[in-house]
Short mmCIF file of C-alpha atoms in Angstrom, two decimals:
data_model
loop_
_atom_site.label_atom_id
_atom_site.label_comp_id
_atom_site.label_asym_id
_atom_site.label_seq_id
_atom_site.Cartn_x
_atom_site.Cartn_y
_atom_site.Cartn_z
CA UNK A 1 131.77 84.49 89.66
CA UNK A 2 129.44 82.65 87.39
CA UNK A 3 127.89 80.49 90.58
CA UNK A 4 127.97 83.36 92.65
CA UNK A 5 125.38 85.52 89.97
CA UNK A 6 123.70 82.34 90.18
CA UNK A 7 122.82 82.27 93.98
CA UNK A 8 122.03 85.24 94.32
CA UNK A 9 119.49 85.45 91.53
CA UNK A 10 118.07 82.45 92.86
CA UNK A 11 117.89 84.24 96.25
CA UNK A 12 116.54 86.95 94.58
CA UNK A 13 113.68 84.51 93.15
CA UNK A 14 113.05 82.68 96.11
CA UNK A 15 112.67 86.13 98.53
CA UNK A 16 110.32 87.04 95.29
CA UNK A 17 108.33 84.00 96.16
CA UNK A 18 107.95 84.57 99.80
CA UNK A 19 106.90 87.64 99.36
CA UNK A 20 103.87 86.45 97.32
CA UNK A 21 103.63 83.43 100.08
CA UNK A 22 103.39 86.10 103.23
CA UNK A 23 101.09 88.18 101.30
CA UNK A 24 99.02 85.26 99.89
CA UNK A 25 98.48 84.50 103.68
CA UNK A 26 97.59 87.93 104.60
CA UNK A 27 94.57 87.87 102.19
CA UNK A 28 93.58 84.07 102.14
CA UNK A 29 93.18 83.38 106.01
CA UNK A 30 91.18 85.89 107.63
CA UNK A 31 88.59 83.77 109.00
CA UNK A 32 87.77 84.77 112.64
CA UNK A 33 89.07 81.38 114.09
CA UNK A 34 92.70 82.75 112.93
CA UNK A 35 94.16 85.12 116.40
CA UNK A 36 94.55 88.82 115.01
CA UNK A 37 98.55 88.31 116.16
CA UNK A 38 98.65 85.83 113.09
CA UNK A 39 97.45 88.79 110.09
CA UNK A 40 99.82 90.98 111.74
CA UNK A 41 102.86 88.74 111.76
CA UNK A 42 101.94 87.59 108.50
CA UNK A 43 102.08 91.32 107.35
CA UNK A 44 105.26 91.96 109.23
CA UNK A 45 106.45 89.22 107.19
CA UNK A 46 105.22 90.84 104.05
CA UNK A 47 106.87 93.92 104.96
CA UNK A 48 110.18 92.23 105.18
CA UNK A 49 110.16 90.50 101.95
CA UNK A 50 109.38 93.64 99.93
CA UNK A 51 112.59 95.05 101.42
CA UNK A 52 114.94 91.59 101.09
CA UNK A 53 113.82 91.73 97.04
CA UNK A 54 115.27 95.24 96.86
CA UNK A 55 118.54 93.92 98.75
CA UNK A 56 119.10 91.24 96.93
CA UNK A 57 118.21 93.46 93.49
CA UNK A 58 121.27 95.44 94.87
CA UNK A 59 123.00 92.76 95.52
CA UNK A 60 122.58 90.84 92.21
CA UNK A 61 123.82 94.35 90.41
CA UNK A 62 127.16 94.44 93.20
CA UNK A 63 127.86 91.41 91.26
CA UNK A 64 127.27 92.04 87.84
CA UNK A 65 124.07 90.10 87.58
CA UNK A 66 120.84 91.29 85.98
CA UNK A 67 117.22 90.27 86.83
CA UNK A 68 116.36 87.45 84.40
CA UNK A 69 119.69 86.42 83.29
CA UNK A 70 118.89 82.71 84.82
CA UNK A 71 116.07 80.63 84.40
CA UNK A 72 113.98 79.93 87.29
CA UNK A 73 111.63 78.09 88.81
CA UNK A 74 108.24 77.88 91.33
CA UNK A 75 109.47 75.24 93.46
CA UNK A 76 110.18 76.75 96.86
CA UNK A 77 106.04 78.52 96.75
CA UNK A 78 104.93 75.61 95.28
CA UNK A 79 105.87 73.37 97.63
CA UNK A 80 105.44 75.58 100.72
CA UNK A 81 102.14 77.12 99.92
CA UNK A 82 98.60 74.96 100.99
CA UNK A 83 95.35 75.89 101.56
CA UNK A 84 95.77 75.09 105.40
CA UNK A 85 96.94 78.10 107.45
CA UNK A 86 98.85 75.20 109.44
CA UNK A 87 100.52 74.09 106.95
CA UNK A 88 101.29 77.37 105.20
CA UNK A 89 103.59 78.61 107.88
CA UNK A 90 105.11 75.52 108.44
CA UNK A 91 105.66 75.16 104.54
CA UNK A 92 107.07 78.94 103.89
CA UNK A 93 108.03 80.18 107.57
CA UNK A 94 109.57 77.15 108.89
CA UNK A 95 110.80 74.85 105.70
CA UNK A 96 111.07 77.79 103.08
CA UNK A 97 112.33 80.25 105.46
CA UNK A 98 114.67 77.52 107.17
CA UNK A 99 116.22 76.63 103.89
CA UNK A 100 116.87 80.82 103.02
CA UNK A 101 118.48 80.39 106.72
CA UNK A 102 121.01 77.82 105.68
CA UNK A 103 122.13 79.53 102.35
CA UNK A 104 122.04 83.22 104.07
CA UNK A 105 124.71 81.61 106.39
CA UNK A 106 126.94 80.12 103.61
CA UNK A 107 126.77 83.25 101.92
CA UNK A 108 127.79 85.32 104.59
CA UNK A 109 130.34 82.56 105.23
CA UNK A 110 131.72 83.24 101.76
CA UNK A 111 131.59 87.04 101.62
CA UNK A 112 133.88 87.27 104.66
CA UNK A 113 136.13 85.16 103.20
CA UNK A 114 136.36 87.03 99.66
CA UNK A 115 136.74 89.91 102.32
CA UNK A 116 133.32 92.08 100.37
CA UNK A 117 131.90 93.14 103.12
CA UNK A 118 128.87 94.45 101.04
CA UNK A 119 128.13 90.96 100.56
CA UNK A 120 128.23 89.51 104.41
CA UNK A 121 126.75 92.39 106.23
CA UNK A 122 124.15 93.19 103.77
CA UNK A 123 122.96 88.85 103.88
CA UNK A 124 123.99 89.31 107.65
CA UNK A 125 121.31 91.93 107.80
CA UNK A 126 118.18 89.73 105.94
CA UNK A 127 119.26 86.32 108.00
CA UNK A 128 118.54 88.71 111.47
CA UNK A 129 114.37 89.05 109.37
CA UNK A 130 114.52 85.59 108.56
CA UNK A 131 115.27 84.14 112.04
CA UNK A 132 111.98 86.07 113.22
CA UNK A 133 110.02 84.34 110.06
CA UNK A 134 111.37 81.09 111.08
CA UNK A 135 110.54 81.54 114.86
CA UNK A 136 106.62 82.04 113.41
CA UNK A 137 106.49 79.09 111.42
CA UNK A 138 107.94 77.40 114.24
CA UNK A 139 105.18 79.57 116.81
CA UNK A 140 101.98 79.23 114.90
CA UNK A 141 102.60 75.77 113.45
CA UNK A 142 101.78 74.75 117.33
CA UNK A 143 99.40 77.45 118.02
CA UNK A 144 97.59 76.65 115.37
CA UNK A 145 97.46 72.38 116.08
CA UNK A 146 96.87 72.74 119.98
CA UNK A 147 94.57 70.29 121.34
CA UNK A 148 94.55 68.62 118.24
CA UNK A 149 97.49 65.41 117.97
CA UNK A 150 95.70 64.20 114.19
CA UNK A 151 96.00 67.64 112.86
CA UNK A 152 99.57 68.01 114.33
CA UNK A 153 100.25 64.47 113.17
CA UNK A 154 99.35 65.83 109.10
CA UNK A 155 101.25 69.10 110.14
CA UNK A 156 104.48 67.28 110.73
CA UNK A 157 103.99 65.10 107.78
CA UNK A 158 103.63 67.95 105.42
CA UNK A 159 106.49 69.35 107.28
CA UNK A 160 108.62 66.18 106.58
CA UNK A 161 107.73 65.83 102.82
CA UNK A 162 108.43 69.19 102.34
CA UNK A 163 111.81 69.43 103.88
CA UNK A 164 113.04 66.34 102.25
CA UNK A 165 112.17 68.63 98.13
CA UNK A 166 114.17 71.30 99.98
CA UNK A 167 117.18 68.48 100.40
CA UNK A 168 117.50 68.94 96.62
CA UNK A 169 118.43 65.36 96.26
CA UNK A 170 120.97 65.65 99.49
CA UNK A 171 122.88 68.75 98.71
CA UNK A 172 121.66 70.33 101.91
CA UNK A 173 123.62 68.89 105.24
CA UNK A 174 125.29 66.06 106.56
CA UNK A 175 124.49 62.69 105.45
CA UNK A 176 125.93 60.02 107.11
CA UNK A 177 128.74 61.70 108.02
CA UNK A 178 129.61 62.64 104.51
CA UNK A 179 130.06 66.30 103.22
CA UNK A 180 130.83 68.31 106.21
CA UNK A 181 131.58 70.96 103.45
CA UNK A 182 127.96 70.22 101.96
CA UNK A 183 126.86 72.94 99.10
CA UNK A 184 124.19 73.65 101.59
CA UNK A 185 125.27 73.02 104.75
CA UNK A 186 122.56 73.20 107.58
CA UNK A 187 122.68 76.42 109.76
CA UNK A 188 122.53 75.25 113.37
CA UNK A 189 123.01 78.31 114.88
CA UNK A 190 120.43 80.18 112.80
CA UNK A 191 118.09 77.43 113.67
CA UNK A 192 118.68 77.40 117.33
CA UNK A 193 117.55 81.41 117.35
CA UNK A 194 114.68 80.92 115.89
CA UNK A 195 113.40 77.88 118.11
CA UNK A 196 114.38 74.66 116.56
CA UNK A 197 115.56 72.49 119.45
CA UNK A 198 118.67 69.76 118.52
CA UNK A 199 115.70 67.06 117.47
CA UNK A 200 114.32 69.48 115.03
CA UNK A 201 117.55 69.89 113.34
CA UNK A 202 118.57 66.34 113.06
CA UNK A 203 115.15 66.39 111.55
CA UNK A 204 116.16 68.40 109.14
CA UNK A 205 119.16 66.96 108.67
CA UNK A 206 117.90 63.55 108.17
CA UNK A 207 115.06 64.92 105.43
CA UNK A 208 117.26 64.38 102.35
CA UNK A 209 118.26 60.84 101.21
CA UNK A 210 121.30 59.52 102.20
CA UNK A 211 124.68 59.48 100.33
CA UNK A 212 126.29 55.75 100.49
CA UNK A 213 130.08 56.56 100.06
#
């Protein structure tokens, strides 16, 4: 019970700090060079996170938990935020977002197994939102680097370094064919739906350092 208030406070947290990401991109890149389609999915995305904190408020209250009762921290928005609109999606839509992908499906997961279906179809419900966030980071990261390999080059870089914080020293995954029942295990299927071919994932996958058995 104890881990479970846990996650979902930190859930809680980290939808808290994707909010302030999406909106953070709303107002800082609005410089005509940026498509229109970008502000609006960016306030789509803004719209979504509002309502996932007030889920996951509910949520944290279906299980006895109160706002607060954990320390937190700013490490998913500080490591997914820059000043480059390139690398903002790819840091919040497409690592951030990925990451909330991969615990939204071990959550479900466990809520159909402790048969509270207020937990699974109400996490069900947020992972559908997050799929489309996902599918931007994983739309506009291109758009955004088209014609331009050395800017995609420091795209994927900043992509890489910021997947392998969101390994959390290798909790997240398979590593080397160790911990198939990983605390974080990746969500392939999630993934897939919002655009990450098998390469991508294995990406992913291979982000976090490896466990030597």
């Amino acid at each position: 019970q104890l881990r479970l208030k846990m996650r979902m406070h930190g859930i809680f947290m980290g939808e808290m700090q994707a909010l302030e990401a999406a909106g953070r991109s709303c107002w800082h890149f609005t410089e005509d060079a940026l498509p229109w389609k970008f502000q609006l999915d960016m306030a789509r995305q803004c719209w979504d996170e509002a309502r996932h904190v007030e889920i996951y408020s509910a949520l944290l209250e279906h299980v006895d938990g109160g706002i607060g009762e954990f320390p937190e921290n700013l490490l998913l928005f500080e490591f997914g935020c820059s000043d480059d609109p390139a690398e903002r999606v790819v840091g919040v839509n497409r690592c951030l977002e990925g990451l909330a992908l991969d615990v939204f499906s071990d959550t479900i997961k466990f809520g159909q197994k402790a048969n509270d279906e207020t937990i699974w179809r109400s996490v069900d419900y947020v992972a559908a939102d997050e799929v489309t966030h996902v599918r931007f980071g994983q739309v506009w990261s291109k758009a955004l680097t088209d014609g331009d390999p050395e800017r995609r080059k420091k795209i994927v870089d900043f992509q890489r370094k910021v997947d392998r914080a969101f390994s959390f020293g290798g909790l997240r995954g398979t590593y080397d064919g160790a911990g198939n029942e990983a605390m974080i295990p990746i969500a392939t299927e999630f993934r897939k739906l919002a655009g990450f071919t098998a390469t991508e994932i294995d990406d992913v996958v291979n982000a976090g350092p490896k466990i030597v058995g």
